[in-house]
Amino acid sequence: MSMHGTLEAKTKAAGRLWLWSMRLAAGSAIAGVAATVWLGLWVTPPSIELGQLVRLVYIHPPLAWVCYLAFSVTTLASLAYLWPRTRSAGWDRLAFASAEVGLVFAVLTIVTGSIWGKPTWGTWWTWDARLTTTALLAVLYVGYLALRRIPAEPAVIAKRSAIASLLAFADVPVNYFSVYWWRTLHQTGTVLNPAKQMKIHGLMAWTLLLGFLAFTVAYLWLVSARYRIAQLADLRERDRLEVAIAERRAQAGAKADPTSVVRA
Amino acid sequence: MNGYIEAGYVVGIGGVGSYAAMLLMRLRRAERLEAMRHRALAAREDASPQGSNKRSGAQ
């Protein structure tokens, strides 16, 4: 087999592997979320303190966890882009894909938290430290995505948005520690707390962990899909540019040699 | 149960599901466009003098 043929076969095999990984992730995420809903709504018991409202714990913290995870991945990918040895368009694309997914989860965290807050605290919204820093986080990443849309050379967009993502990420630890640093209405971490002591046990704990796992797998699928869409868009854009450059060159050539038009 | 729990589940899972569905549609459209781009590239390569040479060489 020729070198080109081997490369093409490897590309095809990688494509098939990616497709099957995506299908597996999608199936696992759907099954995991379905099991979380079933356990969360019908199997787990109500709690003494929150009663039936505790059932929202299987949805809201996993959404918030994915939000942290997504923004952490964006930051790491941005650092990899900024580091000259590892700089590649792939890191920038990953940072962008993860930021967009993270923003969706941040908004859903705020909305589900608000729905939980109304019957628990008696209000949809309060300028509590955790809520405020979560809203700030969403606004910062809206800014990050907006910054990416300002026209410039791809390398300039990648570099400035990587720097912006590092600045935006500064709010993540503040958001996490806000419930320990300030007196807030929001409870401290049920699973992810500095004392590393789970405040939930038995079937309730397993259901919550399943929720975390299912949403993490969903995140992996979403980021992979968003990454692929961005990659294909970049390829089309590169093609479009190449065609435009070739047309310009042909036009310039025709102007420089008018006889070529006559000959043609 | 009260309406807040159901609302929380619908918004949380429905939100992720809607976003996933939107991405899936965009991904399929992008893959279709990619397949078209590949076909166009192959056609362009065949139409080029090098492509013609390759064909005549193969014959």
GROMACS .gro file of C-alpha atoms in nm:
model
  323
    1MET     CA    1   0.000   0.000   0.000
    2SER     CA    2   0.131   0.349  -0.082
    3MET     CA    3   0.208   0.605   0.189
    4HIS     CA    4  -0.097   0.810   0.087
    5GLY     CA    5  -0.316   0.499   0.101
    6THR     CA    6  -0.189   0.410   0.449
    7LEU     CA    7  -0.258   0.762   0.571
    8GLU     CA    8  -0.608   0.756   0.422
    9ALA     CA    9  -0.680   0.418   0.586
   10LYS     CA   10  -0.556   0.549   0.922
   11THR     CA   11  -0.773   0.861   0.888
   12LYS     CA   12  -1.076   0.648   0.806
   13ALA     CA   13  -1.007   0.417   1.104
   14ALA     CA   14  -0.970   0.720   1.335
   15GLY     CA   15  -1.299   0.860   1.198
   16ARG     CA   16  -1.479   0.532   1.267
   17LEU     CA   17  -1.332   0.516   1.619
   18TRP     CA   18  -1.443   0.874   1.686
   19LEU     CA   19  -1.793   0.798   1.557
   20TRP     CA   20  -1.828   0.490   1.776
   21SER     CA   21  -1.688   0.674   2.079
   22MET     CA   22  -1.946   0.948   2.023
   23ARG     CA   23  -2.228   0.693   1.996
   24LEU     CA   24  -2.109   0.516   2.311
   25ALA     CA   25  -2.086   0.848   2.500
   26ALA     CA   26  -2.434   0.954   2.381
   27GLY     CA   27  -2.588   0.619   2.480
   28SER     CA   28  -2.414   0.618   2.820
   29ALA     CA   29  -2.516   0.978   2.891
   30ILE     CA   30  -2.882   0.914   2.800
   31ALA     CA   31  -2.893   0.593   3.007
   32GLY     CA   32  -2.715   0.761   3.299
   33VAL     CA   33  -2.942   1.066   3.302
   34ALA     CA   34  -3.253   0.844   3.268
   35ALA     CA   35  -3.138   0.632   3.564
   36THR     CA   36  -3.066   0.948   3.766
   37VAL     CA   37  -3.417   1.080   3.697
   38TRP     CA   38  -3.578   0.747   3.789
   39LEU     CA   39  -3.378   0.711   4.110
   40GLY     CA   40  -3.402   1.080   4.193
   41LEU     CA   41  -3.777   1.117   4.146
   42TRP     CA   42  -3.917   0.777   4.245
   43VAL     CA   43  -3.669   0.563   4.436
   44THR     CA   44  -3.466   0.781   4.676
   45PRO     CA   45  -3.634   0.891   5.000
   46PRO     CA   46  -3.715   1.253   5.093
   47SER     CA   47  -3.477   1.418   5.341
   48ILE     CA   48  -3.562   1.529   5.695
   49GLU     CA   49  -3.449   1.888   5.637
   50LEU     CA   50  -3.562   1.957   5.279
   51GLY     CA   51  -3.839   1.701   5.237
   52GLN     CA   52  -3.922   1.627   4.871
   53LEU     CA   53  -3.720   1.928   4.754
   54VAL     CA   54  -3.400   1.732   4.815
   55ARG     CA   55  -3.469   1.560   4.481
   56LEU     CA   56  -3.329   1.867   4.306
   57VAL     CA   57  -2.989   1.780   4.450
   58TYR     CA   58  -2.952   1.512   4.180
   59ILE     CA   59  -2.973   1.774   3.903
   60HIS     CA   60  -2.844   2.110   4.026
   61PRO     CA   61  -2.497   2.016   4.167
   62PRO     CA   62  -2.408   1.793   3.867
   63LEU     CA   63  -2.489   2.086   3.635
   64ALA     CA   64  -2.268   2.314   3.848
   65TRP     CA   65  -1.989   2.052   3.849
   66VAL     CA   66  -1.988   2.033   3.468
   67CYS     CA   67  -1.976   2.412   3.457
   68TYR     CA   68  -1.655   2.407   3.669
   69LEU     CA   69  -1.515   2.118   3.464
   70ALA     CA   70  -1.585   2.290   3.132
   71PHE     CA   71  -1.425   2.618   3.237
   72SER     CA   72  -1.124   2.429   3.377
   73VAL     CA   73  -1.080   2.251   3.042
   74THR     CA   74  -1.109   2.588   2.864
   75THR     CA   75  -0.834   2.727   3.088
   76LEU     CA   76  -0.601   2.428   3.040
   77ALA     CA   77  -0.655   2.432   2.663
   78SER     CA   78  -0.590   2.808   2.659
   79LEU     CA   79  -0.266   2.757   2.853
   80ALA     CA   80  -0.165   2.484   2.605
   81TYR     CA   81  -0.235   2.730   2.323
   82LEU     CA   82  -0.036   3.010   2.484
   83TRP     CA   83   0.262   2.782   2.553
   84PRO     CA   84   0.474   2.810   2.235
   85ARG     CA   85   0.577   2.442   2.236
   86THR     CA   86   0.219   2.313   2.240
   87ARG     CA   87   0.054   2.591   2.038
   88SER     CA   88  -0.198   2.455   1.788
   89ALA     CA   89  -0.540   2.552   1.653
   90GLY     CA   90  -0.679   2.234   1.815
   91TRP     CA   91  -0.623   2.371   2.168
   92ASP     CA   92  -0.796   2.695   2.078
   93ARG     CA   93  -1.088   2.502   1.930
   94LEU     CA   94  -1.113   2.287   2.244
   95ALA     CA   95  -1.107   2.598   2.464
   96PHE     CA   96  -1.389   2.750   2.261
   97ALA     CA   97  -1.599   2.431   2.252
   98SER     CA   98  -1.566   2.377   2.625
   99ALA     CA   99  -1.644   2.742   2.703
  100GLU     CA  100  -1.967   2.729   2.503
  101VAL     CA  101  -2.077   2.405   2.671
  102GLY     CA  102  -1.975   2.548   3.009
  103LEU     CA  103  -2.184   2.858   2.950
  104VAL     CA  104  -2.493   2.646   2.874
  105PHE     CA  105  -2.438   2.457   3.200
  106ALA     CA  106  -2.377   2.780   3.391
  107VAL     CA  107  -2.711   2.922   3.273
  108LEU     CA  108  -2.888   2.594   3.359
  109THR     CA  109  -2.720   2.596   3.702
  110ILE     CA  110  -2.854   2.945   3.768
  111VAL     CA  111  -3.207   2.860   3.649
  112THR     CA  112  -3.235   2.528   3.836
  113GLY     CA  113  -3.085   2.697   4.144
  114SER     CA  114  -3.344   2.970   4.118
  115ILE     CA  115  -3.624   2.711   4.092
  116TRP     CA  116  -3.484   2.543   4.404
  117GLY     CA  117  -3.437   2.876   4.582
  118LYS     CA  118  -3.801   2.987   4.555
  119PRO     CA  119  -3.956   2.714   4.778
  120THR     CA  120  -3.646   2.686   5.001
  121TRP     CA  121  -3.551   3.050   5.061
  122GLY     CA  122  -3.876   3.213   4.953
  123THR     CA  123  -3.715   3.403   4.664
  124TRP     CA  124  -3.615   3.335   4.304
  125TRP     CA  125  -3.300   3.541   4.336
  126THR     CA  126  -3.090   3.709   4.599
  127TRP     CA  127  -2.754   3.885   4.571
  128ASP     CA  128  -2.591   3.612   4.774
  129ALA     CA  129  -2.213   3.560   4.718
  130ARG     CA  130  -2.253   3.219   4.547
  131LEU     CA  131  -2.537   3.333   4.321
  132THR     CA  132  -2.368   3.660   4.231
  133THR     CA  133  -2.036   3.497   4.144
  134THR     CA  134  -2.218   3.233   3.934
  135ALA     CA  135  -2.398   3.508   3.741
  136LEU     CA  136  -2.062   3.685   3.702
  137LEU     CA  137  -1.911   3.362   3.570
  138ALA     CA  138  -2.181   3.336   3.303
  139VAL     CA  139  -2.133   3.701   3.204
  140LEU     CA  140  -1.753   3.656   3.184
  141TYR     CA  141  -1.786   3.360   2.948
  142VAL     CA  142  -2.048   3.542   2.737
  143GLY     CA  143  -1.776   3.808   2.707
  144TYR     CA  144  -1.520   3.543   2.613
  145LEU     CA  145  -1.744   3.409   2.334
  146ALA     CA  146  -1.827   3.763   2.220
  147LEU     CA  147  -1.455   3.846   2.205
  148ARG     CA  148  -1.403   3.551   1.973
  149ARG     CA  149  -1.651   3.697   1.727
  150ILE     CA  150  -1.461   4.023   1.679
  151PRO     CA  151  -1.303   3.984   1.333
  152ALA     CA  152  -0.925   3.939   1.321
  153GLU     CA  153  -0.661   3.690   1.209
  154PRO     CA  154  -0.732   3.343   1.358
  155ALA     CA  155  -0.404   3.352   1.555
  156VAL     CA  156  -0.495   3.692   1.704
  157ILE     CA  157  -0.844   3.570   1.801
  158ALA     CA  158  -0.696   3.256   1.959
  159LYS     CA  159  -0.433   3.447   2.156
  160ARG     CA  160  -0.656   3.721   2.292
  161SER     CA  161  -0.937   3.481   2.380
  162ALA     CA  162  -0.689   3.249   2.556
  163ILE     CA  163  -0.576   3.543   2.772
  164ALA     CA  164  -0.941   3.640   2.835
  165SER     CA  165  -1.025   3.285   2.941
  166LEU     CA  166  -0.745   3.289   3.199
  167LEU     CA  167  -0.887   3.611   3.343
  168ALA     CA  168  -1.243   3.474   3.341
  169PHE     CA  169  -1.134   3.156   3.519
  170ALA     CA  170  -1.024   3.362   3.821
  171ASP     CA  171  -1.393   3.370   3.919
  172VAL     CA  172  -1.418   2.988   3.942
  173PRO     CA  173  -1.227   2.945   4.273
  174VAL     CA  174  -1.397   3.258   4.411
  175ASN     CA  175  -1.734   3.103   4.318
  176TYR     CA  176  -1.645   2.771   4.479
  177PHE     CA  177  -1.507   2.918   4.804
  178SER     CA  178  -1.773   3.193   4.827
  179VAL     CA  179  -1.987   2.978   5.058
  180TYR     CA  180  -1.691   2.942   5.297
  181TRP     CA  181  -1.554   3.297   5.272
  182TRP     CA  182  -1.883   3.483   5.317
  183ARG     CA  183  -2.206   3.418   5.503
  184THR     CA  184  -2.442   3.298   5.235
  185LEU     CA  185  -2.789   3.152   5.199
  186HIS     CA  186  -2.645   2.886   4.971
  187GLN     CA  187  -2.541   2.567   5.146
  188THR     CA  188  -2.178   2.447   5.139
  189GLY     CA  189  -2.070   2.165   4.904
  190THR     CA  190  -2.261   1.839   4.943
  191VAL     CA  191  -1.984   1.627   4.791
  192LEU     CA  192  -1.713   1.865   4.675
  193ASN     CA  193  -1.622   2.036   5.003
  194PRO     CA  194  -1.277   2.115   5.148
  195ALA     CA  195  -1.341   1.878   5.444
  196LYS     CA  196  -1.392   1.595   5.190
  197GLN     CA  197  -1.691   1.473   5.391
  198MET     CA  198  -2.000   1.375   5.199
  199LYS     CA  199  -2.316   1.520   5.350
  200ILE     CA  200  -2.533   1.261   5.179
  201HIS     CA  201  -2.532   0.885   5.223
  202GLY     CA  202  -2.657   0.551   5.096
  203LEU     CA  203  -2.877   0.541   4.787
  204MET     CA  204  -2.903   0.920   4.784
  205ALA     CA  205  -2.523   0.947   4.757
  206TRP     CA  206  -2.504   0.686   4.480
  207THR     CA  207  -2.780   0.862   4.285
  208LEU     CA  208  -2.599   1.192   4.318
  209LEU     CA  209  -2.270   1.034   4.203
  210LEU     CA  210  -2.452   0.878   3.909
  211GLY     CA  211  -2.585   1.224   3.822
  212PHE     CA  212  -2.230   1.364   3.830
  213LEU     CA  213  -2.105   1.081   3.608
  214ALA     CA  214  -2.394   1.101   3.359
  215PHE     CA  215  -2.360   1.477   3.314
  216THR     CA  216  -1.981   1.444   3.282
  217VAL     CA  217  -2.026   1.192   2.997
  218ALA     CA  218  -2.287   1.423   2.841
  219TYR     CA  219  -2.029   1.703   2.865
  220LEU     CA  220  -1.771   1.487   2.682
  221TRP     CA  221  -2.019   1.424   2.399
  222LEU     CA  222  -2.121   1.789   2.377
  223VAL     CA  223  -1.761   1.914   2.368
  224SER     CA  224  -1.663   1.655   2.105
  225ALA     CA  225  -1.960   1.751   1.886
  226ARG     CA  226  -1.895   2.125   1.927
  227TYR     CA  227  -1.524   2.073   1.855
  228ARG     CA  228  -1.601   1.879   1.536
  229ILE     CA  229  -1.846   2.147   1.414
  230ALA     CA  230  -1.580   2.414   1.470
  231GLN     CA  231  -1.316   2.200   1.298
  232LEU     CA  232  -1.533   2.150   0.989
  233ALA     CA  233  -1.618   2.521   0.980
  234ASP     CA  234  -1.243   2.601   0.991
  235LEU     CA  235  -1.178   2.362   0.701
  236ARG     CA  236  -1.452   2.522   0.491
  237GLU     CA  237  -1.320   2.869   0.574
  238ARG     CA  238  -0.965   2.766   0.473
  239ASP     CA  239  -1.099   2.629   0.145
  240ARG     CA  240  -1.299   2.944   0.080
  241LEU     CA  241  -0.987   3.156   0.140
  242GLU     CA  242  -0.775   2.939  -0.091
  243VAL     CA  243  -1.032   2.972  -0.371
  244ALA     CA  244  -1.054   3.350  -0.318
  245ILE     CA  245  -0.673   3.382  -0.329
  246ALA     CA  246  -0.652   3.169  -0.646
  247GLU     CA  247  -0.921   3.384  -0.812
  248ARG     CA  248  -0.738   3.705  -0.715
  249ARG     CA  249  -0.412   3.566  -0.852
  250ALA     CA  250  -0.583   3.469  -1.177
  251GLN     CA  251  -0.735   3.818  -1.206
  252ALA     CA  252  -0.397   3.983  -1.135
  253GLY     CA  253  -0.231   3.757  -1.394
  254ALA     CA  254  -0.491   3.848  -1.657
  255LYS     CA  255  -0.438   4.222  -1.590
  256ALA     CA  256  -0.058   4.191  -1.612
  257ASP     CA  257  -0.079   4.000  -1.942
  258PRO     CA  258  -0.379   4.137  -2.142
  259THR     CA  259  -0.292   3.915  -2.443
  260SER     CA  260  -0.372   3.613  -2.229
  261VAL     CA  261  -0.740   3.721  -2.242
  262VAL     CA  262  -0.718   3.746  -2.623
  263ARG     CA  263  -0.546   3.408  -2.637
  264ALA     CA  264  -0.811   3.261  -2.409
  265MET     CA  265  -4.431   1.627   4.477
  266ASN     CA  266  -4.461   1.999   4.412
  267GLY     CA  267  -4.420   2.176   4.077
  268TYR     CA  268  -4.074   2.310   4.161
  269ILE     CA  269  -3.909   1.967   4.147
  270GLU     CA  270  -4.062   1.880   3.811
  271ALA     CA  271  -3.973   2.226   3.679
  272GLY     CA  272  -3.613   2.182   3.793
  273TYR     CA  273  -3.583   1.847   3.616
  274VAL     CA  274  -3.751   1.973   3.298
  275VAL     CA  275  -3.531   2.282   3.279
  276GLY     CA  276  -3.207   2.100   3.371
  277ILE     CA  277  -3.242   1.794   3.152
  278GLY     CA  278  -3.450   1.966   2.886
  279GLY     CA  279  -3.187   2.239   2.858
  280VAL     CA  280  -2.901   1.994   2.809
  281GLY     CA  281  -3.116   1.784   2.573
  282SER     CA  282  -3.217   2.083   2.360
  283TYR     CA  283  -2.856   2.198   2.332
  284ALA     CA  284  -2.746   1.843   2.241
  285ALA     CA  285  -3.019   1.819   1.974
  286MET     CA  286  -2.914   2.153   1.827
  287LEU     CA  287  -2.550   2.044   1.816
  288LEU     CA  288  -2.647   1.713   1.655
  289MET     CA  289  -2.836   1.894   1.377
  290ARG     CA  290  -2.547   2.134   1.321
  291LEU     CA  291  -2.300   1.844   1.321
  292ARG     CA  292  -2.499   1.653   1.060
  293ARG     CA  293  -2.525   1.962   0.842
  294ALA     CA  294  -2.151   2.027   0.878
  295GLU     CA  295  -2.069   1.663   0.790
  296ARG     CA  296  -2.292   1.687   0.480
  297LEU     CA  297  -2.114   2.007   0.372
  298GLU     CA  298  -1.779   1.835   0.438
  299ALA     CA  299  -1.877   1.544   0.213
  300MET     CA  300  -1.977   1.794  -0.059
  301ARG     CA  301  -1.642   1.974  -0.014
  302HIS     CA  302  -1.458   1.645  -0.057
  303ARG     CA  303  -1.651   1.568  -0.375
  304ALA     CA  304  -1.582   1.919  -0.511
  305LEU     CA  305  -1.210   1.882  -0.432
  306ALA     CA  306  -1.198   1.544  -0.605
  307ALA     CA  307  -1.377   1.688  -0.910
  308ARG     CA  308  -1.135   1.985  -0.918
  309GLU     CA  309  -0.839   1.748  -0.896
  310ASP     CA  310  -0.976   1.537  -1.181
  311ALA     CA  311  -1.034   1.848  -1.395
  312SER     CA  312  -0.679   1.981  -1.337
  313PRO     CA  313  -0.403   1.898  -1.595
  314GLN     CA  314  -0.226   1.687  -1.325
  315GLY     CA  315  -0.544   1.490  -1.273
  316SER     CA  316  -0.577   1.435  -1.648
  317ASN     CA  317  -0.212   1.319  -1.659
  318LYS     CA  318  -0.283   1.077  -1.375
  319ARG     CA  319  -0.582   0.941  -1.561
  320SER     CA  320  -0.393   0.903  -1.891
  321GLY     CA  321  -0.101   0.745  -1.698
  322ALA     CA  322  -0.338   0.496  -1.541
  323GLN     CA  323  -0.472   0.405  -1.881
   0.00000   0.00000   0.00000
